[in-house]
Short mmCIF file of C-alpha atoms in Angstrom, two decimals:
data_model
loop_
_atom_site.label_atom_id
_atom_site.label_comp_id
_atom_site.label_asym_id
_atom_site.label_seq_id
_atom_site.Cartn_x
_atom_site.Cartn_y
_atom_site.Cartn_z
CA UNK A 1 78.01 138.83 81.80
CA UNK A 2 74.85 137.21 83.13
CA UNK A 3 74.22 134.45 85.48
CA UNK A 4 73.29 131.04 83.01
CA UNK A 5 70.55 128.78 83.81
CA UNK A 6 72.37 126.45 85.70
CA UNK A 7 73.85 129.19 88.06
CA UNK A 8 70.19 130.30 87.95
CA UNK A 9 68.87 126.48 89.21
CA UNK A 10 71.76 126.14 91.81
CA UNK A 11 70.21 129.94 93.07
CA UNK A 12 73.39 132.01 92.33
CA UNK A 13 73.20 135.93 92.20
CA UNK A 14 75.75 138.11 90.56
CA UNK A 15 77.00 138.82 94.00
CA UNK A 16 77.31 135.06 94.85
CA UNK A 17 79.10 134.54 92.09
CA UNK A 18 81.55 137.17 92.46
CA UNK A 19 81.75 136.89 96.28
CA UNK A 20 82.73 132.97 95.29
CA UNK A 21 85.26 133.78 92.73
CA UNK A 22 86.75 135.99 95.33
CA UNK A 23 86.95 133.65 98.07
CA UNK A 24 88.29 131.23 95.65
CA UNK A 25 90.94 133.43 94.26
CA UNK A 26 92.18 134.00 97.84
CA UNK A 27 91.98 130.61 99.70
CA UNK A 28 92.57 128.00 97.09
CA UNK A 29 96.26 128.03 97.64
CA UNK A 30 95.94 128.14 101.55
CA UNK A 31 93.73 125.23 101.66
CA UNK A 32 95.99 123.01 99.83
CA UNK A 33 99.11 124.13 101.70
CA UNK A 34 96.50 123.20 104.52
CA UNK A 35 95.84 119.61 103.07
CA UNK A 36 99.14 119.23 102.24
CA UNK A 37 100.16 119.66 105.73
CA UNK A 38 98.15 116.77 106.76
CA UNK A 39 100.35 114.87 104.41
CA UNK A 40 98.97 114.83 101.45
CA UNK A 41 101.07 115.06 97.90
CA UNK A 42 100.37 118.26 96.07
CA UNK A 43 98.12 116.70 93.30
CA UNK A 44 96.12 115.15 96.10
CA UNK A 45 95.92 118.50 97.80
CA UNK A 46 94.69 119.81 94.58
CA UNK A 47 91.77 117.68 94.47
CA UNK A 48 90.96 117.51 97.83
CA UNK A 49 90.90 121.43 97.78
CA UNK A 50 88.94 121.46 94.33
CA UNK A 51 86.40 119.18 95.58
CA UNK A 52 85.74 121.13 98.76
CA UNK A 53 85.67 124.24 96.48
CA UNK A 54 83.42 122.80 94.43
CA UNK A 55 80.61 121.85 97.22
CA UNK A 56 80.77 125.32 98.58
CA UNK A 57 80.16 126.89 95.09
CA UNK A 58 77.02 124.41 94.70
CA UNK A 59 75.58 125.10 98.62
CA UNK A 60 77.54 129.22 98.76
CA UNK A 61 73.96 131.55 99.23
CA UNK A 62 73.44 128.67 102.27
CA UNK A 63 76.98 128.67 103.53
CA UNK A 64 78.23 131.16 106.21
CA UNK A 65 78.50 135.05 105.25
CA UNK A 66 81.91 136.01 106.39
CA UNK A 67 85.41 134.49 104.87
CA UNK A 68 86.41 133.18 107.94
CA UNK A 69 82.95 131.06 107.71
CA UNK A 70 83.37 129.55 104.52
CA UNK A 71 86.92 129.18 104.99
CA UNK A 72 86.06 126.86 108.12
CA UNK A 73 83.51 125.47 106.44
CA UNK A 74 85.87 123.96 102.65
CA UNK A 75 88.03 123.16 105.57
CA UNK A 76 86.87 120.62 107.72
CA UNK A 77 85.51 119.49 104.25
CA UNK A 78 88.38 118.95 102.76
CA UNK A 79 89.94 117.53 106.20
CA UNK A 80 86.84 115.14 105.88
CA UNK A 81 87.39 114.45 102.16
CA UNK A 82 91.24 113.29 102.72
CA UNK A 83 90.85 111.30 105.62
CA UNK A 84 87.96 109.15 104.11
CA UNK A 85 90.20 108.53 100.69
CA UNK A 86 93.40 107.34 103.08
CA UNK A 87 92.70 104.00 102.61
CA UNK A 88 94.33 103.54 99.20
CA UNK A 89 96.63 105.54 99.92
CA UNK A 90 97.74 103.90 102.51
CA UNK A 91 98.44 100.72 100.57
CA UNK A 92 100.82 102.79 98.14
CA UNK A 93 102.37 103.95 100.95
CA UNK A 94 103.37 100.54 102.65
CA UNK A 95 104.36 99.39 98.68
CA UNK A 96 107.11 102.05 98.79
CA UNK A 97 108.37 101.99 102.17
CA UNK A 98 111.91 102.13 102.55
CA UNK A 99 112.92 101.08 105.77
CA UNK A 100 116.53 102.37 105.44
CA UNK A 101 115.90 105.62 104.68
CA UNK A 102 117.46 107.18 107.09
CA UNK A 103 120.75 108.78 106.08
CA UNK A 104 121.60 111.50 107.80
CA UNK A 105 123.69 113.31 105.58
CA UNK A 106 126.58 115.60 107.19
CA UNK A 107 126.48 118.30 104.52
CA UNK A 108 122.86 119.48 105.29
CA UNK A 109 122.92 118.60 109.04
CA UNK A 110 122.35 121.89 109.97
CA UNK A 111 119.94 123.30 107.77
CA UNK A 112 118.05 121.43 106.98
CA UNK A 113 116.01 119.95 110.36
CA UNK A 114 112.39 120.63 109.33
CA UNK A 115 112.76 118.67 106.31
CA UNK A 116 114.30 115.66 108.57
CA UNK A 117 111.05 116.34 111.16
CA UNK A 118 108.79 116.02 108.10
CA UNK A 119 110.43 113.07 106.16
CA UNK A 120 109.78 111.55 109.85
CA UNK A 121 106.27 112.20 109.86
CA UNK A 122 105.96 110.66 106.56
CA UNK A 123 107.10 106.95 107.51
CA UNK A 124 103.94 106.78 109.81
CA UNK A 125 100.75 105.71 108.14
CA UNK A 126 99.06 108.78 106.37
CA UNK A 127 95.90 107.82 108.92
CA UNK A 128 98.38 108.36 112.09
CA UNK A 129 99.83 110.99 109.67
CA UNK A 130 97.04 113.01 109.33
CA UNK A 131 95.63 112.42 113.17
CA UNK A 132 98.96 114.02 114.49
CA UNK A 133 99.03 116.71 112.15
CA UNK A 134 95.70 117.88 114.27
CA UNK A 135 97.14 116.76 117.22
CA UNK A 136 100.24 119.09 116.56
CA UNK A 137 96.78 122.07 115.21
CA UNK A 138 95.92 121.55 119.05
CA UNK A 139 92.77 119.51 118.47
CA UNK A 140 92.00 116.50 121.08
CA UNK A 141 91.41 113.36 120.48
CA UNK A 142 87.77 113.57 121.10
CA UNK A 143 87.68 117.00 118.26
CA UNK A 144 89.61 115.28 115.81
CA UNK A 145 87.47 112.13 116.30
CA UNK A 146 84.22 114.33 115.69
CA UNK A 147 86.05 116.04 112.81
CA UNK A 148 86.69 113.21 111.01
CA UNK A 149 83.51 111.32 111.61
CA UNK A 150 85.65 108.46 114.03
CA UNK A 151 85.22 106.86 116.73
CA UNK A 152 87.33 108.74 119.44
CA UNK A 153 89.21 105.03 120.54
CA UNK A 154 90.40 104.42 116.91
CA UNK A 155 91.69 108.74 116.59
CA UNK A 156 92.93 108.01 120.29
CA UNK A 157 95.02 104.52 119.21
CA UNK A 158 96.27 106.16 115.58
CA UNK A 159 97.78 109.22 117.85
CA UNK A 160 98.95 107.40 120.35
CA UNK A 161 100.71 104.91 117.60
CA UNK A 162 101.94 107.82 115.47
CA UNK A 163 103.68 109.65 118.62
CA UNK A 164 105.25 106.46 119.63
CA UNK A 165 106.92 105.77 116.21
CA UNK A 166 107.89 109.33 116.14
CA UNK A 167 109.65 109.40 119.56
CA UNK A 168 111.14 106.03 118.30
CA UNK A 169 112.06 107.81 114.48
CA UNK A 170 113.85 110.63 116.46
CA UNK A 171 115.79 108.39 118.89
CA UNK A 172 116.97 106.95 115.82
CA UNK A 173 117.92 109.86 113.75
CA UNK A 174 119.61 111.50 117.10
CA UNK A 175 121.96 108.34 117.28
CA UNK A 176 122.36 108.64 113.70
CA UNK A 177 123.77 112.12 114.27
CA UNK A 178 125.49 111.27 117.11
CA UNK A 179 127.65 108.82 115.35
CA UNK A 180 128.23 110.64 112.66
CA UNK A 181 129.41 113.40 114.35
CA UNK A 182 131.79 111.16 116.26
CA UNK A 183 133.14 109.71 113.40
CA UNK A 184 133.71 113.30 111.67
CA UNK A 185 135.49 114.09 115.20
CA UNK A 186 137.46 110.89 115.32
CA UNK B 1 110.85 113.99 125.59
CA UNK B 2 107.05 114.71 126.57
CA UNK B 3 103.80 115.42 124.59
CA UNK B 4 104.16 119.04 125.01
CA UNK B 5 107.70 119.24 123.76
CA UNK B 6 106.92 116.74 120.91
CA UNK B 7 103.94 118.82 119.59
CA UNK B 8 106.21 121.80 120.02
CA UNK B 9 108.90 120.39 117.25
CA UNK B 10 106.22 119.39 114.92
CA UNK B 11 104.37 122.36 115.14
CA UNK B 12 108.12 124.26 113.97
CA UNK B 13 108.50 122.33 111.20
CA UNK B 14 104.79 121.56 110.31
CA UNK B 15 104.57 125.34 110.11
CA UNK B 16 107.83 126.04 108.36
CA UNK B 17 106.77 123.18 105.74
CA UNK B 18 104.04 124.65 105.10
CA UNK B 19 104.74 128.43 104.84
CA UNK B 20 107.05 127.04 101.96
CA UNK B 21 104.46 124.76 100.77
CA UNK B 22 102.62 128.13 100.10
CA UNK B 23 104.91 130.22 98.50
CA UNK B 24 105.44 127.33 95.86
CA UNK B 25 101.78 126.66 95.36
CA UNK B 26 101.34 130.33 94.52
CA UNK B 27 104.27 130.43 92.17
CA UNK B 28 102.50 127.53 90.23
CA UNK B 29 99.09 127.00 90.21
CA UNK B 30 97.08 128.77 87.89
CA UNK B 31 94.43 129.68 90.37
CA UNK B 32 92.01 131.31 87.68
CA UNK B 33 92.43 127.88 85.80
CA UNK B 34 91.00 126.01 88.47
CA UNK B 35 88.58 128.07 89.16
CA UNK B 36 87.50 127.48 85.30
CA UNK B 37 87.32 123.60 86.10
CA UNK B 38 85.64 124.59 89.74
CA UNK B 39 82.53 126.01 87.93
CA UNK B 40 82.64 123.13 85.33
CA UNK B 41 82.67 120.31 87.83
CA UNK B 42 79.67 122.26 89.47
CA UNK B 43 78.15 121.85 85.96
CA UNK B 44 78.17 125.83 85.48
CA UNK B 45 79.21 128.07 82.49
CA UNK B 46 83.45 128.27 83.57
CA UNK B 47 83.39 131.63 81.98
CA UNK B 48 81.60 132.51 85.27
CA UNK B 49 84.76 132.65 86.65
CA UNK B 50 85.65 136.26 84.43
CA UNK B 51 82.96 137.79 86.76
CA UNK B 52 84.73 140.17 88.80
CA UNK B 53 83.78 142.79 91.16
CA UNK B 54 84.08 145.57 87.59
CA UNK B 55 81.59 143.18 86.16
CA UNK B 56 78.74 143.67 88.83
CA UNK B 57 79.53 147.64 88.62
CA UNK B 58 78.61 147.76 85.13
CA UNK B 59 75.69 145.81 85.35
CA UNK B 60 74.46 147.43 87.85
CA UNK B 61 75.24 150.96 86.73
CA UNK B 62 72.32 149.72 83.86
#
């Protein structure tokens, strides 16, 4: 097969091109699981990945030389990319907020305590969402703020917010558990 | 319960989440697909994404 024109104005070589489908091959699926972790919904991850994907294919012979490189590189892209399209999301979110969610159910008590942490993490806003998420990656306020392009008071105040529900969300839960495990007992 | 021990519990079950997260993304998304639609949205030729490492042996056994 050989390289088209386009590939041939955008500067590809064969070896770009098979050194990108490579690197694609091998880190699309990580970099969503990676999105997704910030708390974004698989579809969203998808094109959050793609689009990062998509800007490293068009800038690849001027983007780092190792994996690790362009790995970092797609990313804090893609970090970039969801944080700047929270906005709308986070009116959907508020629209299907369910206050009462909570019901700690007895049957999966005890297997089932990651999915409880997450389903906690995803009643905050997916801007305090997504600034804990680092938080929790090790980043400071003042990295995540130059991450994601904000100003280091309003990263600092979403954190700060988001750890404060959370403490709150697992006060709640633990009572929750607490009297339902006294009632079982009783 | 402090910062430390907070970021300790999410960090369990942010990592557990998305270890799982992984294994089902694997199972279902048709990587070479995407990679199709990758090279289209970069307004490339999507059968680029055939070329393989086999593919730049041959050509350049020429």
């Amino acid at each position: 097969m050989s390289t088209d024109g386009r590939a041939q104005e955008l500067r590809l070589s064969e070896k770009d091109i098979t050194a990108f489908n490579e690197f694609y091959e091998g880190n699309l699926t990580q970099l969503m699981a990676a999105v997704r972790r910030l708390g974004a919904g698989q579809q969203q991850a998808m094109n959050v990945a793609q689009h990062a994907m998509v800007l490293l294919l068009r800038h690849f012979p001027t983007v780092g030389r190792s994996e690790g490189e362009r790995y970092s590189y797609v990313k804090l892209i893609a970090i970039r990319h969801y944080y700047g399209g929270l906005a709308e999301a986070e009116k959907e979110r508020k629209a299907i907020a369910d206050a009462d969610w909570i019901r700690p159910s007895r049957s999966t008590d005890d297997v089932d305590g990651e999915r409880r942490i997450i389903q906690l993490l995803e009643r905050l806003s997916p801007k305090q969402q997504a600034v804990v998420a680092l938080f929790v990656d090790g980043y400071t306020p003042s990295e995540t703020a130059a991450l994601l392009g904000q100003p280091a008071a309003t990263v600092s105040s979403n954190l700060r917010h988001g750890l404060t529900k959370l403490r709150i969300y697992l006060e709640q839960l633990q009572s929750q558990q607490d009297q339902a495990g006294d009632q079982e007992g009783g | 319960m402090d910062d430390h021990e907070l970021r300790a519990l999410l960090r369990h079950a942010l990592d557990r989440a998305q270890a799982s997260a992984l294994s089902t993304l694997d199972a279902e998304i048709d990587v070479k697909q995407c990679l199709r639609d990758a090279y289209r949205q970069a307004g490339l030729d999507p059968g680029l994404a055939e070329q393989t490492d086999d593919t730049d042996r041959r050509l350049n056994n020429r």
